[in-house]
Amino acid sequence: KYAQRITDSFKKFKLTQRSLCRFCNTDDWNRAYYCIKGIWSAPSNMCAVLLEPAFLDNPDHFYLLNNEEGLKKIAKALVEGILSDS
């Protein structure tokens, strides 16, 4: 639920050319699942989101990660996504 909201917010802000939301578990996308599995110690009814808003090696994303303004745009999209009711 939160992951989809964040994805929708990133699309709204048009931070990158595309935004994807993928559910992960050991059966279908285990690399992402194992990235967060070992660091999550909360109760099993809590959720986690693995967020990769941009990539340093992508020239189209560099402006988001190279200055304070770009990082603030990412933060704003993230917060709005979490707080949205959609």
Short mmCIF file of C-alpha atoms in Angstrom, two decimals:
data_model
loop_
_atom_site.label_atom_id
_atom_site.label_comp_id
_atom_site.label_asym_id
_atom_site.label_seq_id
_atom_site.Cartn_x
_atom_site.Cartn_y
_atom_site.Cartn_z
CA LYS A 1 0.00 0.00 0.00
CA TYR A 2 2.68 2.54 0.96
CA ALA A 3 4.98 1.44 -1.83
CA GLN A 4 2.26 2.09 -4.42
CA ARG A 5 1.49 5.49 -2.88
CA ILE A 6 5.16 6.45 -3.05
CA THR A 7 5.35 5.26 -6.66
CA ASP A 8 2.28 7.31 -7.57
CA SER A 9 3.79 10.37 -5.92
CA PHE A 10 7.08 9.95 -7.80
CA LYS A 11 5.09 9.75 -11.04
CA LYS A 12 3.16 12.89 -10.09
CA PHE A 13 6.37 14.82 -9.41
CA LYS A 14 7.94 13.43 -12.62
CA LEU A 15 11.29 12.97 -10.92
CA THR A 16 12.42 10.27 -13.32
CA GLN A 17 11.27 8.93 -16.66
CA ARG A 18 9.56 5.95 -15.02
CA SER A 19 8.68 4.73 -11.56
CA LEU A 20 8.02 1.10 -10.72
CA CYS A 21 6.41 -0.61 -7.76
CA ARG A 22 7.11 -4.29 -7.27
CA PHE A 23 5.98 -6.59 -4.53
CA CYS A 24 8.81 -8.89 -3.54
CA ASN A 25 9.09 -12.18 -1.76
CA THR A 26 11.27 -15.26 -2.05
CA ASP A 27 9.26 -16.64 -4.97
CA ASP A 28 9.23 -13.80 -7.47
CA TRP A 29 11.85 -11.12 -6.76
CA ASN A 30 14.14 -12.53 -4.14
CA ARG A 31 17.05 -10.09 -4.56
CA ALA A 32 14.98 -7.19 -3.21
CA TYR A 33 13.39 -9.40 -0.57
CA TYR A 34 16.76 -10.40 0.82
CA CYS A 35 18.01 -6.79 0.75
CA ILE A 36 15.47 -5.84 3.39
CA LYS A 37 14.86 -9.18 5.14
CA GLY A 38 17.97 -9.09 7.33
CA ILE A 39 17.56 -5.53 8.57
CA TRP A 40 13.90 -5.65 9.53
CA SER A 41 13.32 -6.51 13.17
CA ALA A 42 9.82 -5.07 13.63
CA PRO A 43 6.73 -7.21 14.15
CA SER A 44 5.60 -9.24 11.15
CA ASN A 45 2.50 -7.09 10.65
CA MET A 46 4.70 -4.07 9.81
CA CYS A 47 5.90 -3.27 6.32
CA ALA A 48 9.15 -2.18 4.71
CA VAL A 49 9.84 -0.36 1.48
CA LEU A 50 13.06 -0.66 -0.47
CA LEU A 51 13.36 2.68 -2.25
CA GLU A 52 15.74 3.45 -5.10
CA PRO A 53 14.59 6.91 -6.23
CA ALA A 54 17.46 7.50 -8.64
CA PHE A 55 20.78 6.02 -9.73
CA LEU A 56 24.14 7.80 -9.71
CA ASP A 57 25.28 6.07 -12.88
CA ASN A 58 22.26 7.34 -14.85
CA PRO A 59 23.01 10.78 -16.34
CA ASP A 60 19.29 11.64 -16.31
CA HIS A 61 19.15 11.12 -12.54
CA PHE A 62 22.39 12.89 -11.65
CA TYR A 63 20.70 16.27 -11.07
CA LEU A 64 18.48 14.74 -8.38
CA LEU A 65 21.38 13.34 -6.39
CA ASN A 66 24.03 16.01 -6.93
CA ASN A 67 22.45 18.97 -5.15
CA GLU A 68 20.22 19.94 -2.26
CA GLU A 69 17.32 20.96 -4.49
CA GLY A 70 17.14 17.54 -6.13
CA LEU A 71 17.31 15.74 -2.79
CA LYS A 72 14.51 17.95 -1.45
CA LYS A 73 12.35 17.01 -4.46
CA ILE A 74 12.90 13.32 -3.68
CA ALA A 75 12.08 13.90 -0.01
CA LYS A 76 8.91 15.85 -0.81
CA ALA A 77 7.66 13.16 -3.21
CA LEU A 78 8.41 10.48 -0.61
CA VAL A 79 6.58 12.29 2.21
CA GLU A 80 3.57 13.13 0.04
CA GLY A 81 3.37 9.51 -1.08
CA ILE A 82 3.41 8.20 2.48
CA LEU A 83 0.83 10.70 3.68
CA SER A 84 -1.52 10.42 0.69
CA ASP A 85 -4.93 8.80 0.96
CA SER A 86 -5.00 7.25 -2.51
#
